[in-house]
Amino acid sequence: MKKLSEILKEQLLINKGILTPCSSQSLVLFDNVLDAGKVLQSPEIEKLVTCIYGGSALSLVQAENPEKLHDWFRDEQYKAVVQDRSMIYPIKTPFEELTLDTQGNLFAGPAHALLFIPDGATHNVLTITCRWNDGLFTNGNYVIGAIIDAEDFGRIVAQDQRI
């Protein structure tokens, strides 16, 4: 796991033309909580993506099996948190400014971004989380979206038969 200072140093080298940025990033959204347009146009998300990947070339992707992909992101995030190899960033943009008007009352802000490198990936993954509560169970780090390097995404989907 890279420290924030290392990520910022890499960004400086990219800006000077010494390093080249990652090709592109894929945004995957789950459970109809986040508004894709609002996330793609968010200056805060763009700044995070630029700092982490060395540039922002973010595009929305649809998964063939979103439930299993959601489970994969959740499991990888959980492993990273338990093994203390993740960083968390509170997203300052109010939760309501990033969500769909139709999203239910199961999800509540604030939103957070968790940064980690999952098994099978070369680059960092950024999961977007919020609080989920169905009245019986609660999850404070429920994955509602993820940003992953496009090449890593393709490789992970191809390798994992569940997704």
Coordinates of C-alpha atoms in Angstrom, one line a residue:
M1 CA 0.0 0.0 0.0
K2 CA 1.4 3.3 -1.0
K3 CA 1.4 6.2 1.4
L4 CA -0.4 9.4 0.4
S5 CA 2.9 11.2 0.2
E6 CA 4.2 8.6 -2.3
I7 CA 1.0 8.9 -4.4
L8 CA 1.4 12.7 -4.5
K9 CA 5.1 12.4 -5.4
E10 CA 4.1 10.1 -8.3
Q11 CA 1.6 12.7 -9.4
L12 CA 4.3 15.4 -9.4
L13 CA 6.5 13.1 -11.6
I14 CA 3.5 12.5 -13.9
N15 CA 2.9 16.2 -14.2
K16 CA 6.5 16.8 -15.1
G17 CA 6.3 14.1 -17.8
I18 CA 8.7 11.7 -16.1
L19 CA 6.0 9.0 -15.4
T20 CA 3.0 8.1 -17.5
P21 CA -0.5 7.8 -15.9
C22 CA -2.5 4.7 -15.9
S23 CA -4.6 4.1 -19.0
S24 CA -8.1 4.5 -17.8
Q25 CA -10.3 3.7 -14.8
S26 CA -13.7 2.0 -14.6
L27 CA -16.5 3.2 -12.3
V28 CA -18.8 0.5 -11.1
L29 CA -22.0 1.4 -9.2
F30 CA -24.1 -0.9 -7.0
D31 CA -27.7 -0.9 -5.6
N32 CA -28.8 2.3 -7.4
V33 CA -27.5 4.6 -4.7
L34 CA -25.0 6.8 -6.5
D35 CA -25.9 9.0 -9.5
A36 CA -23.3 8.1 -12.2
G37 CA -23.4 11.6 -13.7
K38 CA -22.8 13.3 -10.4
V39 CA -20.0 11.0 -9.5
L40 CA -18.3 11.4 -12.9
Q41 CA -18.5 15.2 -12.7
S42 CA -17.6 15.4 -9.0
P43 CA -14.4 17.6 -8.6
E44 CA -13.6 15.7 -5.4
I45 CA -13.8 12.3 -7.0
E46 CA -11.8 13.6 -10.0
K47 CA -9.1 14.8 -7.6
L48 CA -8.9 11.5 -5.8
V49 CA -8.7 9.6 -9.1
T50 CA -6.0 11.9 -10.4
C51 CA -4.0 11.5 -7.2
I52 CA -4.3 7.8 -7.1
Y53 CA -4.0 6.9 -10.8
G54 CA -2.0 9.8 -12.1
G55 CA -4.8 11.1 -14.3
S56 CA -8.5 10.9 -14.6
A57 CA -9.9 8.9 -17.5
L58 CA -13.0 7.6 -15.6
S59 CA -15.8 5.9 -17.4
L60 CA -18.9 4.0 -16.2
V61 CA -19.0 0.2 -16.8
Q62 CA -21.8 -2.3 -16.3
A63 CA -21.0 -5.7 -14.9
E64 CA -22.6 -8.9 -16.3
N65 CA -23.1 -10.2 -12.7
P66 CA -23.3 -7.1 -10.4
E67 CA -24.2 -9.1 -7.3
K68 CA -21.1 -11.3 -7.5
L69 CA -18.9 -8.3 -8.4
H70 CA -20.3 -6.5 -5.4
D71 CA -19.4 -9.5 -3.2
W72 CA -15.9 -9.5 -4.6
F73 CA -15.3 -5.8 -3.9
R74 CA -16.8 -6.3 -0.4
D75 CA -14.7 -9.3 0.4
E76 CA -11.5 -7.7 -0.9
Q77 CA -12.2 -4.5 1.0
Y78 CA -12.9 -6.5 4.2
K79 CA -9.6 -8.4 3.8
A80 CA -7.7 -5.1 3.3
V81 CA -9.3 -3.5 6.4
V82 CA -8.7 -6.5 8.6
Q83 CA -5.1 -6.8 7.5
D84 CA -4.6 -3.0 8.0
R85 CA -3.5 -2.4 4.4
S86 CA -6.1 0.2 3.4
M87 CA -6.6 3.9 3.8
I88 CA -9.9 5.7 4.3
Y89 CA -10.8 9.1 3.1
P90 CA -13.9 10.9 4.2
I91 CA -15.7 12.3 1.1
K92 CA -16.5 15.9 1.9
T93 CA -19.2 16.3 -0.6
P94 CA -22.6 15.8 1.1
F95 CA -23.9 12.3 0.5
E96 CA -27.2 13.6 -0.9
E97 CA -25.3 15.5 -3.6
L98 CA -23.9 12.2 -5.0
T99 CA -27.0 10.0 -4.8
L100 CA -30.0 9.4 -7.0
D101 CA -33.2 11.0 -5.9
T102 CA -34.9 7.6 -5.9
Q103 CA -32.4 5.8 -3.6
G104 CA -34.1 4.2 -0.7
N105 CA -33.7 4.9 3.0
L106 CA -31.5 1.9 3.6
F107 CA -28.4 4.0 2.8
A108 CA -27.1 7.0 4.6
G109 CA -24.0 9.2 4.5
P110 CA -21.4 10.2 5.0
A111 CA -19.7 8.5 2.1
H112 CA -16.1 7.3 2.4
A113 CA -13.5 6.2 0.0
L114 CA -11.3 3.2 0.9
L115 CA -8.1 2.7 -1.0
F116 CA -6.3 -0.7 -1.2
I117 CA -4.7 -3.1 -3.6
P118 CA -6.8 -6.3 -3.9
D119 CA -5.5 -9.8 -4.7
G120 CA -5.1 -10.1 -8.5
A121 CA -4.8 -6.3 -9.1
T122 CA -1.7 -4.3 -10.0
H123 CA -3.1 -0.9 -9.1
N124 CA -5.1 0.5 -6.2
V125 CA -8.8 0.2 -6.0
L126 CA -11.0 2.8 -4.5
T127 CA -14.3 1.6 -3.0
I128 CA -17.0 4.1 -2.2
T129 CA -18.9 3.2 0.9
C130 CA -21.7 4.5 3.1
R131 CA -23.8 3.3 6.0
W132 CA -26.4 0.6 5.3
N133 CA -29.1 -0.4 7.7
D134 CA -32.1 -2.6 7.0
G135 CA -33.6 -2.3 10.5
L136 CA -32.0 -5.5 11.7
F137 CA -28.4 -5.4 10.5
T138 CA -26.0 -2.5 10.0
N139 CA -22.9 -2.1 7.9
G140 CA -20.9 1.1 8.2
N141 CA -18.7 0.3 5.2
Y142 CA -21.2 -0.9 2.6
V143 CA -19.8 -0.8 -0.9
I144 CA -22.0 1.3 -3.2
G145 CA -19.4 2.0 -5.9
A146 CA -15.8 1.2 -6.9
I147 CA -13.2 2.7 -9.1
I148 CA -10.6 0.3 -10.5
D149 CA -8.0 0.4 -13.3
A150 CA -9.7 -0.8 -16.5
E151 CA -6.9 -3.4 -17.2
D152 CA -7.2 -4.7 -13.6
F153 CA -10.9 -4.9 -13.9
G154 CA -10.7 -6.9 -17.2
R155 CA -8.1 -9.2 -15.7
I156 CA -10.1 -9.8 -12.5
V157 CA -13.3 -10.5 -14.3
A158 CA -11.6 -12.9 -16.7
Q159 CA -9.8 -14.8 -13.9
D160 CA -12.7 -15.1 -11.4
Q161 CA -15.4 -17.3 -12.8
R162 CA -17.9 -16.1 -10.2
I163 CA -18.0 -12.6 -11.6

